[in-house]
PDB file of C-alpha atoms in Angstrom:
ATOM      1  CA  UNK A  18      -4.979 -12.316 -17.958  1.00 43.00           C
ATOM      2  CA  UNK A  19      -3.011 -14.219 -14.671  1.00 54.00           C
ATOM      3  CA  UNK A  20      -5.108 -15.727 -12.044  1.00 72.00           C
ATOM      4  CA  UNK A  21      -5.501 -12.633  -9.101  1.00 79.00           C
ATOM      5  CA  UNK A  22      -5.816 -13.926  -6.223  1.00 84.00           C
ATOM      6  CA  UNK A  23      -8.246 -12.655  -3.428  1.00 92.00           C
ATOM      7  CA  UNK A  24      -7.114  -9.516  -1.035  1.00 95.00           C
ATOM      8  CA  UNK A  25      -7.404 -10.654   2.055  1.00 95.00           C
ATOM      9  CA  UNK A  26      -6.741  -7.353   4.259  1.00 96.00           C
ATOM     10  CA  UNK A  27      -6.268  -3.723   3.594  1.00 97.00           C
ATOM     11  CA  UNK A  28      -4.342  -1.913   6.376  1.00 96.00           C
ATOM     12  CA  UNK A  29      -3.159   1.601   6.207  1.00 96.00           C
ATOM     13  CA  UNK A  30       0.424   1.706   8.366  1.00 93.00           C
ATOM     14  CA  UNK A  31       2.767   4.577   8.419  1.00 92.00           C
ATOM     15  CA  UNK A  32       3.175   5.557   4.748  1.00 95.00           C
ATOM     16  CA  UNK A  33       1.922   2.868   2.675  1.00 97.00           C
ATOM     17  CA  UNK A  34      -1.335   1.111   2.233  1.00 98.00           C
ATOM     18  CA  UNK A  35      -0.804  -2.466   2.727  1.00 97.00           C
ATOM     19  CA  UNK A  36      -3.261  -4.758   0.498  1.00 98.00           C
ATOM     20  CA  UNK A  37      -2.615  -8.672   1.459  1.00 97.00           C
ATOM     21  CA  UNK A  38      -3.055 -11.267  -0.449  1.00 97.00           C
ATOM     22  CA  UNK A  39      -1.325 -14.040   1.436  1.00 96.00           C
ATOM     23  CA  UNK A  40      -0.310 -14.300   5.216  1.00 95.00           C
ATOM     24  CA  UNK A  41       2.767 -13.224   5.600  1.00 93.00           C
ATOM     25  CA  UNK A  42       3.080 -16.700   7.612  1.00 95.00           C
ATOM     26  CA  UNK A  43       3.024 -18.512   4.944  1.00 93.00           C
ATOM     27  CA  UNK A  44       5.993 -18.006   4.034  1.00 96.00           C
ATOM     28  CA  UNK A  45       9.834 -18.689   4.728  1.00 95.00           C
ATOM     29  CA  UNK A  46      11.202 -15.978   2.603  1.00 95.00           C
ATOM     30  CA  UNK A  47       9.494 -12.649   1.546  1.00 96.00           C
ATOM     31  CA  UNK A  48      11.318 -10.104  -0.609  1.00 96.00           C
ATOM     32  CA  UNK A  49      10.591  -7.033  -2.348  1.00 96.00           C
ATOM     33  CA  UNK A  50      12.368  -7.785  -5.958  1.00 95.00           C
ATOM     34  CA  UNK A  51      13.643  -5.458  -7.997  1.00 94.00           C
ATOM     35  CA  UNK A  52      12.193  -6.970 -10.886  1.00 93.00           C
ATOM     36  CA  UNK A  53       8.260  -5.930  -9.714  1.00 94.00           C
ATOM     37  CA  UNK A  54       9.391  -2.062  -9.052  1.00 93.00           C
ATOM     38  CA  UNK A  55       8.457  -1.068 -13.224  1.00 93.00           C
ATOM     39  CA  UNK A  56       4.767  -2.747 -13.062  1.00 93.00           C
ATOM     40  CA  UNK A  57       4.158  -1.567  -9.675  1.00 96.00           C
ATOM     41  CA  UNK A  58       5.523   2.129 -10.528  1.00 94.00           C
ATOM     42  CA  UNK A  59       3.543   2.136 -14.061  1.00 96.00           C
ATOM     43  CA  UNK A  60       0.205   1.363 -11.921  1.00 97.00           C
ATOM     44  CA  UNK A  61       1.056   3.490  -8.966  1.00 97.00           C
ATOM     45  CA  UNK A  62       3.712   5.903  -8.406  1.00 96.00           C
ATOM     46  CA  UNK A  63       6.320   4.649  -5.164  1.00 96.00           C
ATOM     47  CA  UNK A  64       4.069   1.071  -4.980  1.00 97.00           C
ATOM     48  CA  UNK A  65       6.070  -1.915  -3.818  1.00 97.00           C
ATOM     49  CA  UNK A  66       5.211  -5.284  -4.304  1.00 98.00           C
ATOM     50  CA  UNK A  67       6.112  -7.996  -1.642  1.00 97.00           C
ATOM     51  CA  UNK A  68       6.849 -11.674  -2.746  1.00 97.00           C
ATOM     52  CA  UNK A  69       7.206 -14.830  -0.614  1.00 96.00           C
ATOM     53  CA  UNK A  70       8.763 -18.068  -1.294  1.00 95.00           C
ATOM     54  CA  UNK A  71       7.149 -21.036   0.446  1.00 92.00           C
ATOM     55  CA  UNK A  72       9.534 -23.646   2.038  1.00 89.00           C
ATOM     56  CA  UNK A  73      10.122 -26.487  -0.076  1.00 90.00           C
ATOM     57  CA  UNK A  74       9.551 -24.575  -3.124  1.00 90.00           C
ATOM     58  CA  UNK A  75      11.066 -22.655  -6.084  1.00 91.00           C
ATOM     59  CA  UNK A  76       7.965 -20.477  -6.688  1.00 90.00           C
ATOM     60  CA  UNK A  77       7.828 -16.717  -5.750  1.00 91.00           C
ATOM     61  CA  UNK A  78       3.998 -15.713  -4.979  1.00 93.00           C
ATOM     62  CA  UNK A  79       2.882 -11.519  -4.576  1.00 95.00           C
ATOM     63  CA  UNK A  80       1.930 -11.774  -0.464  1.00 97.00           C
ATOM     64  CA  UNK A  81       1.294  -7.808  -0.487  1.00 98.00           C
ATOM     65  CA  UNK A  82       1.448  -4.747  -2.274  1.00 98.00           C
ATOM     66  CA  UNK A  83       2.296  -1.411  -0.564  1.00 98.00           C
ATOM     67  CA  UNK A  84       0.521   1.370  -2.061  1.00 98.00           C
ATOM     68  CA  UNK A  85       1.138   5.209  -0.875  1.00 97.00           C
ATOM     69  CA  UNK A  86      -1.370   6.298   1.952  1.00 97.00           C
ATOM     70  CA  UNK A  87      -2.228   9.299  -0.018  1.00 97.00           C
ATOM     71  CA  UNK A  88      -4.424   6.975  -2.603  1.00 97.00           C
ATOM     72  CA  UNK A  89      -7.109   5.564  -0.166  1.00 97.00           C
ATOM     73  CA  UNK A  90      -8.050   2.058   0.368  1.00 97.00           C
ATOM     74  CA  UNK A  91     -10.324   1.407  -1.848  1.00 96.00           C
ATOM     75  CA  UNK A  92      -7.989   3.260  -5.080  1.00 98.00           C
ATOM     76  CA  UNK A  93      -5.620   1.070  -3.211  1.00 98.00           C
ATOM     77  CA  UNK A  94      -7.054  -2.224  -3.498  1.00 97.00           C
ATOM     78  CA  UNK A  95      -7.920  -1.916  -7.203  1.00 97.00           C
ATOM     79  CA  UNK A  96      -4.291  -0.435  -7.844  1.00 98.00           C
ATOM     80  CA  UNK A  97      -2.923  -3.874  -6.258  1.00 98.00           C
ATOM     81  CA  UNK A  98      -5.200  -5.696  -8.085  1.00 97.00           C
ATOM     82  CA  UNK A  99      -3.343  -4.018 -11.135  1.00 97.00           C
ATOM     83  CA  UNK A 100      -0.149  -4.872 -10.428  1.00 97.00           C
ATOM     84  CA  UNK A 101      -0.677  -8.288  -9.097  1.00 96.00           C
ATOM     85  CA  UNK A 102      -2.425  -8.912 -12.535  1.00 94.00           C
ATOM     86  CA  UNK A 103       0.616  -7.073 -14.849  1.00 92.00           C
ATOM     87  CA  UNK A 104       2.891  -9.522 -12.627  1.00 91.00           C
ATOM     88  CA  UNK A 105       1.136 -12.488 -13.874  1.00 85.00           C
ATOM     89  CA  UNK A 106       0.744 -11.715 -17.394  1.00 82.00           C
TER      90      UNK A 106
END
């Protein structure tokens, strides 16, 4: 099992329940691969997973994971959890 790191904020916005695990600020480049749609998708159906790159480096680190609003925060932040773990495996 990969190291998950903390959530720091879960904020419902529009249609998606954000769960952060990194400020966005933190980062120079954040993307939403394509590569993180299947273990995002086989945890939660229409989840996206956000990844930043840090300046100065090569490594790509999960900032967020968007979650449909029609889960609930708290089925939310365990659903990231998920994800963020099946990423680092």
């Amino acid at each position: 099992m990969g190291d998950v790191p903390d959530v720091e904020a879960v904020e419902t916005e529009d249609e998606y329940i954000h769960v952060r695990f990194r400020d966005p600020d933190e980062f120079d480049t954040i993307r939403t691969p394509d590569w993180a749609e299947n273990p995002a998708q086989d945890v939660s159906e229409g989840a996206e997973v956000r990844t930043g790159q840090e300046e100065d480096s090569d490594e790509w680190e999960v900032q967020s994971v968007l979650i449909k609003k029609s889960v609930g925060e708290d089925k939310a932040r365990d659903q990231a959890k998920e994800i963020v773990d099946k990423i680092n495996d």
